[in-house]
Coordinates of C-alpha atoms in Angstrom, one line a residue:
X24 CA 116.4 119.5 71.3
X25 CA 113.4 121.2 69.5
X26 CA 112.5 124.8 70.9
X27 CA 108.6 124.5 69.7
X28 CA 106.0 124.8 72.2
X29 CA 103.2 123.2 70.2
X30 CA 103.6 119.6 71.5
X31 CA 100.4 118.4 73.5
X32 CA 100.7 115.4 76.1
X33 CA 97.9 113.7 77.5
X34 CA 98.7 112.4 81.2
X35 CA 96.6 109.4 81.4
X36 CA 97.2 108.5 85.0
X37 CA 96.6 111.6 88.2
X38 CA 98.3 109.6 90.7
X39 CA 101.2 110.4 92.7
X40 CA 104.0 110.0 89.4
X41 CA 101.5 111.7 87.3
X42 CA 101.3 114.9 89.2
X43 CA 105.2 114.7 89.5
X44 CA 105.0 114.5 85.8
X45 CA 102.4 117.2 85.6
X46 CA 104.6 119.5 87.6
X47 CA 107.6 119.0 86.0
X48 CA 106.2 120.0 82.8
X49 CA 104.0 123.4 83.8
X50 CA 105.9 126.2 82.0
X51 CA 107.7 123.6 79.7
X52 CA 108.3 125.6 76.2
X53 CA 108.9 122.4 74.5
X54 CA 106.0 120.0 75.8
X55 CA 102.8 121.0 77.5
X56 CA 100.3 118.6 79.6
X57 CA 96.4 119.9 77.7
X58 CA 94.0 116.8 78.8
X59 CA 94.1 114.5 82.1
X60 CA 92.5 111.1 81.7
X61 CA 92.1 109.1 85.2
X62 CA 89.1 106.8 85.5
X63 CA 88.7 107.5 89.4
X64 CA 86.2 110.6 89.8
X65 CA 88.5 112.1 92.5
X66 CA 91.4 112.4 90.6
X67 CA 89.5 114.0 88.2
X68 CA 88.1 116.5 90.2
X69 CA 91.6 117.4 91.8
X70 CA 92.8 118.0 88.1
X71 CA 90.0 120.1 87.2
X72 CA 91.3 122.5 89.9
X73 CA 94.3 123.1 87.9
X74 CA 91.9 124.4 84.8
X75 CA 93.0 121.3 82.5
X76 CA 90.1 119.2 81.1
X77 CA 89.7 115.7 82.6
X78 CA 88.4 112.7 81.4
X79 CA 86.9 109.3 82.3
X80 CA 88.5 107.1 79.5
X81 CA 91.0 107.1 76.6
X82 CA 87.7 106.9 74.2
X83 CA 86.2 109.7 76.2
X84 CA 89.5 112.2 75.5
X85 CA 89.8 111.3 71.9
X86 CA 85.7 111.6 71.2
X87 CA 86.7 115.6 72.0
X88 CA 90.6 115.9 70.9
X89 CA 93.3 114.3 69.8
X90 CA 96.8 115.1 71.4
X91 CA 100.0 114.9 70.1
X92 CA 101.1 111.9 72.3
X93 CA 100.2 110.6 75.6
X94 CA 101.7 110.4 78.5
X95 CA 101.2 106.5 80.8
X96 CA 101.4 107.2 84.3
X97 CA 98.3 104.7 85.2
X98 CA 99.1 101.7 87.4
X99 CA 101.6 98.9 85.8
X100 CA 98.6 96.6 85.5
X101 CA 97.2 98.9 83.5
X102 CA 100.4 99.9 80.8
X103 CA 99.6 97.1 78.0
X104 CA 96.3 98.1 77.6
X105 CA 96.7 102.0 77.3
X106 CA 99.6 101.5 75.0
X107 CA 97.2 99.2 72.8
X108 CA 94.9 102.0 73.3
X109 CA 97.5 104.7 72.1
X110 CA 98.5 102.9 69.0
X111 CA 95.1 102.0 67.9
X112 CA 95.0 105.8 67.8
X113 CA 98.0 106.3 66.1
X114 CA 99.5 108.2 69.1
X115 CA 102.9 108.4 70.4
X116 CA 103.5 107.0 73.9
X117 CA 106.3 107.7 76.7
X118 CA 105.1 105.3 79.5
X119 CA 106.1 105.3 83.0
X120 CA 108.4 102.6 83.7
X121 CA 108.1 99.2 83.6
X122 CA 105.7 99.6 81.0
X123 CA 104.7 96.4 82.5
X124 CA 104.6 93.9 85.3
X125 CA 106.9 91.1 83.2
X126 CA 108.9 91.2 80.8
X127 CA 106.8 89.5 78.2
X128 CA 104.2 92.7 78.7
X129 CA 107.0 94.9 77.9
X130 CA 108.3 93.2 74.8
X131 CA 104.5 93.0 73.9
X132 CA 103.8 96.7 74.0
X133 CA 106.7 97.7 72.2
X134 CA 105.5 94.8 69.6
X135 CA 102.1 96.2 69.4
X136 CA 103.7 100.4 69.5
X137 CA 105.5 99.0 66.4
X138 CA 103.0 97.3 64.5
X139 CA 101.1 100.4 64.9
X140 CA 104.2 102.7 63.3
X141 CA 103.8 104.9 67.0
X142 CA 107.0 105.8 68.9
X143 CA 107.3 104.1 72.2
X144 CA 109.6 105.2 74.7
X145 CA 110.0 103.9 78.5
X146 CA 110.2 106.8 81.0
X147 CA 113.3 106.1 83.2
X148 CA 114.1 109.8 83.8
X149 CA 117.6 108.9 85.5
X150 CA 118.8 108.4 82.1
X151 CA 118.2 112.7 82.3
X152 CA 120.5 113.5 84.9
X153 CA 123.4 115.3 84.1
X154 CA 125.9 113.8 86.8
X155 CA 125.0 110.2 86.6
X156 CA 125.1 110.6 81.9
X157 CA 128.6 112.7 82.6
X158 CA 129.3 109.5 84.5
X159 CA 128.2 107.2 81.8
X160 CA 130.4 108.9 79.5
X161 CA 133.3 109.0 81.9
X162 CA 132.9 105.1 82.7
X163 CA 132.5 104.5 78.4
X164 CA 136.1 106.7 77.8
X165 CA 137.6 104.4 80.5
X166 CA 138.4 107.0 82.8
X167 CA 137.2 104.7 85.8
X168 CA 139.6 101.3 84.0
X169 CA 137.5 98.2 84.6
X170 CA 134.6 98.6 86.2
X171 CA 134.5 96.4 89.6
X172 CA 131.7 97.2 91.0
X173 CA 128.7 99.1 91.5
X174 CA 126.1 99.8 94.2
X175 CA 123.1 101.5 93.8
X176 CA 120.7 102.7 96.3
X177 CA 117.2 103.9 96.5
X178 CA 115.4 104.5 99.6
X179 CA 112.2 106.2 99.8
X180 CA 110.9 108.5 102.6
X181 CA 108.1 106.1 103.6
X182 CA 105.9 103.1 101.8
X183 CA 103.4 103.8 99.3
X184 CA 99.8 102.4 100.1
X185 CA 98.7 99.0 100.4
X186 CA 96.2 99.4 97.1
X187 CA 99.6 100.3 95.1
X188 CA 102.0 97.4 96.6
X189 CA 99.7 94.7 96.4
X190 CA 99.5 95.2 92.4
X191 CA 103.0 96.7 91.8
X192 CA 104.4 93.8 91.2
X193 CA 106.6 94.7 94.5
X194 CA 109.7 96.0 95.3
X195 CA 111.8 95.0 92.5
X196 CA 109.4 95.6 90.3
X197 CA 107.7 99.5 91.2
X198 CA 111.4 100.4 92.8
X199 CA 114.7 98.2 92.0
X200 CA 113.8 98.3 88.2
X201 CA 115.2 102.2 88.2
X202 CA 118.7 100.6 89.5
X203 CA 118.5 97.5 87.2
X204 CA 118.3 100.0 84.2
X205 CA 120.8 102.2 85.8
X206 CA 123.6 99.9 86.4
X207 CA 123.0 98.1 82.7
X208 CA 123.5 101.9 80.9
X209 CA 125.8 103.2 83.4
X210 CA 128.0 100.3 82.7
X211 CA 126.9 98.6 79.3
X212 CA 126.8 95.4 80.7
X213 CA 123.9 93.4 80.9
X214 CA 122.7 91.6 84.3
X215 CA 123.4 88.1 83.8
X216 CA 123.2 86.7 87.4
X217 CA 120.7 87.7 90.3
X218 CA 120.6 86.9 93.8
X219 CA 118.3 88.1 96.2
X220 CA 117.2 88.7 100.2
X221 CA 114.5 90.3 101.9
X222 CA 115.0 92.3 105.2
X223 CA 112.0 92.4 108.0
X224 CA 109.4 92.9 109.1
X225 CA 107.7 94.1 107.1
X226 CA 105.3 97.0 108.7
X227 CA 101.5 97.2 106.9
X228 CA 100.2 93.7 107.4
X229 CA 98.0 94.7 104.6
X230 CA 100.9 94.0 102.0
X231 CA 102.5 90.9 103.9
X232 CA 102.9 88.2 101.2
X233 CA 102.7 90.8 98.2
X234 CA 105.8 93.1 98.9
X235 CA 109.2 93.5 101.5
X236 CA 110.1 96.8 103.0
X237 CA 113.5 96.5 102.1
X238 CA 115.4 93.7 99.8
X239 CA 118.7 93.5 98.0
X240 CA 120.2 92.1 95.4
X241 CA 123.6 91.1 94.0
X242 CA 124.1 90.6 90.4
X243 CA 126.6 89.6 88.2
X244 CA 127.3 91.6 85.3
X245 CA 127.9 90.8 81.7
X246 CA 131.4 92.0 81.3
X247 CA 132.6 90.4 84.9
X248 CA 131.6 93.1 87.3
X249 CA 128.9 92.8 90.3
X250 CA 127.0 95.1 91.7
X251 CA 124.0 95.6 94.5
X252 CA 120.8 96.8 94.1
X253 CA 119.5 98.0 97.9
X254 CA 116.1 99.4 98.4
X255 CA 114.5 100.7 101.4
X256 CA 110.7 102.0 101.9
X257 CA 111.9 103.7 105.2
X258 CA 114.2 106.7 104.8
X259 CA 113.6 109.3 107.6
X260 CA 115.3 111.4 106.1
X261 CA 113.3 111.3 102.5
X262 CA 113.8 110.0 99.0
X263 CA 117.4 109.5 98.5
X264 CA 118.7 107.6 95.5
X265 CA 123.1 107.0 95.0
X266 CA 125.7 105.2 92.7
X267 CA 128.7 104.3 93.6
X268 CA 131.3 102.6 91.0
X269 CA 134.6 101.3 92.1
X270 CA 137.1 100.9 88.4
X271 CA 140.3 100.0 88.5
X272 CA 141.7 103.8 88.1
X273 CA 139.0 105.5 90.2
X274 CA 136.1 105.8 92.1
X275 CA 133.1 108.0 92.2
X276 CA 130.1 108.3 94.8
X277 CA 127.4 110.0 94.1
X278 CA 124.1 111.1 95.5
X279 CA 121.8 112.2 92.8
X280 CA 118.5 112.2 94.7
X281 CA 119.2 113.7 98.0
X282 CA 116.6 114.9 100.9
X283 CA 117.8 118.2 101.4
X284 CA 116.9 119.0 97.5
X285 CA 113.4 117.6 97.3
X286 CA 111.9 116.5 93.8
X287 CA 114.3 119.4 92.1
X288 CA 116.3 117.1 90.0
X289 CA 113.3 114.4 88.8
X290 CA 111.8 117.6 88.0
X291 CA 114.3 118.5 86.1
X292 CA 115.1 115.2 84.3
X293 CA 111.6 114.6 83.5
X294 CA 111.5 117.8 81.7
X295 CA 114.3 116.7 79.9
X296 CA 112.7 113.4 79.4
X297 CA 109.6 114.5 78.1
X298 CA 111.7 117.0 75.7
X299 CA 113.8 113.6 74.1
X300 CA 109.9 112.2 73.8
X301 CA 109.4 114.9 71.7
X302 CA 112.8 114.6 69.6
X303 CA 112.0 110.8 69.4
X304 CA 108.9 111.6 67.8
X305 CA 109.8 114.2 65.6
X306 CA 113.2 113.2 64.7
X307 CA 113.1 109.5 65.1
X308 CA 116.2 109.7 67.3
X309 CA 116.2 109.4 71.3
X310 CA 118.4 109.0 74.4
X311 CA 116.3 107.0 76.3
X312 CA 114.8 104.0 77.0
X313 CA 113.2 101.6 74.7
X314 CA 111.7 98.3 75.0
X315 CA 114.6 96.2 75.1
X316 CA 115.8 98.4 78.0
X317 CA 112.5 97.5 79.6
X318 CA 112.1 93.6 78.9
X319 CA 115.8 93.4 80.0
X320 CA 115.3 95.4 83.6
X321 CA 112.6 93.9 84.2
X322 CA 113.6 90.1 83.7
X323 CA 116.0 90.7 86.2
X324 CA 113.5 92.3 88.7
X325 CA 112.0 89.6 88.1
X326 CA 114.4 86.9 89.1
X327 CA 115.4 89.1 92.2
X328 CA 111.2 88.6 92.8
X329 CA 111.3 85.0 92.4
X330 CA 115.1 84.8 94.8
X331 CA 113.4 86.7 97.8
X332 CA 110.2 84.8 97.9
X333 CA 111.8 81.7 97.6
X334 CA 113.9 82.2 100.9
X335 CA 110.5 83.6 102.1
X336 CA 110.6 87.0 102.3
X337 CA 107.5 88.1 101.1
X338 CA 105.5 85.6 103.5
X339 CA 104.1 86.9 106.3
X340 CA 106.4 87.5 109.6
X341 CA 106.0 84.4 111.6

């Protein structure tokens, strides 16, 4: 990857991923945050602690400077628009994942990145671990036989607020879409089959009838594997994420996000992330995810959606 120091991201976003983001990259030789855009006066003000200038709007950073790319961590709701934004502007854009609430807003933002001649890239940062892409490359030499089966796991410390789940899209949508897109690269096959179920109650009777605290689903895989997708909002313990793949000539288990190391390895992958941003822009070539990735991950988040709320799991608890 490039060793220059000189690329300037925009975070335009100063909620909780952004300041992950914004973390992750202080000290970064490669790729430095310079400008904050959030449109809540708050946010602003907690990011002008940090020294970096902060603005109200897109229009309001570029009227003063133009950056080198920028940096989507805003609501989902909000990704379409700031990518139109960014290409309008002729900027570069690695957006926090889904880069959308469907599908369809996906495949359009990568449509309209295009048109524009701007880079796009989707920011899953798992795809910047080093266990789980030595695992890839383990399952792709064969080392594993036939895959079987996969299960992967994500289950955060404790819910997100009720403003964030009741426009997330829910569960499968702000969560599951990191383990959709991880078992389709892990594996290279595509999801082709999705069942669903919610678990109860669910505990903030603000979010009843928008989002679950904990669902699952089974999918069938392109190449004749399954696998589950389980997410939880309530692990005691903290964030933990796993994989586990069953082949016919081994097995593997493996807990890449695990309580007892905090937010060491996001940090470290979104580092890496943001440095293959950089490469993508400058070299054309990138390891990470684009917007077929995205449409693909998140049509099946979104038939694992429409299975859960069809047995009724995101109505309220009767």
């Amino acid at each position: 990857m490039t060793s220059s120091p000189d690329f300037r991201l925009a975070l335009v976003g100063a909620g909780r991923m952004g300041r992950h983001h914004l973390r992750a990259l202080t000290g970064n030789p490669t790729v430095a945050v310079t400008a904050v855009v959030d449109p809540v006066p708050a946010a602003r003000a907690v990011v002008a602690g940090t020294g970096l200038p902060a603005y109200a709007s897109v229009e309001d950073l570029l009227a003063e400077t133009t950056p080198d790319g920028l940096l989507v961590t805003a609501p989902t709701g909000r990704h379409g628009a700031l990518v139109a934004a960014a290409a309008k502007a002729g900027l570069p854009v690695l957006c926090e994942k889904p880069a959308g609430l469907t599908a369809d807003d996906a495949r359009v933002a990568g449509r309209v990145a295009a048109s524009a001649g701007v880079p796009f890239q989707v920011a899953y940062w798992r795809r910047f671990v080093p266990a789980l892409r030595e695992l890839r490359e383990r399952i792709a030499a064969g080392e594993l036989g036939e895959i079987l089966f996969v299960a992967a796991l994500q289950w955060d410390g404790e819910p997100p607020g009720a403003a964030f789940r009741t426009g997330s899209g829910g569960i499968f949508v702000d969560m599951g879409v990191h383990e959709f897109d991880q078992v389709q690269w892990l594996t290279g096959q595509r999801v082709v089959r999705v069942c669903g179920q919610a678990a109860g109650p669910v505990t903030d009777p603000a979010v009843r009838g928008h989002d679950v605290d904990s669902a699952q689903a089974l999918l069938g895989l392109s190449g004749g594997a399954t696998a589950l997708v389980s997410l939880g909002r309530h692990h005691p313990g903290g964030d933990m994420a796993s994989v586990e793949v069953f082949g016919t000539r081994d097995h593997v288990r493996l807990t890449f996000l695990d309580p007892a190391d905090g937010d060491a390895t996001m940090y470290a992958a979104l580092a890496r992330q943001a440095e293959d941003f950089v490469d993508l822009v400058r070299t054309g070539r990138s390891t990470g995810a684009g917007t077929a990735d995205a449409a693909a991950v998140l049509d099946a988040a979104y038939q694992a959606s429409a299975a859960v709320a069809v047995r009724g799991g995101t109505e309220p608890d009767r």
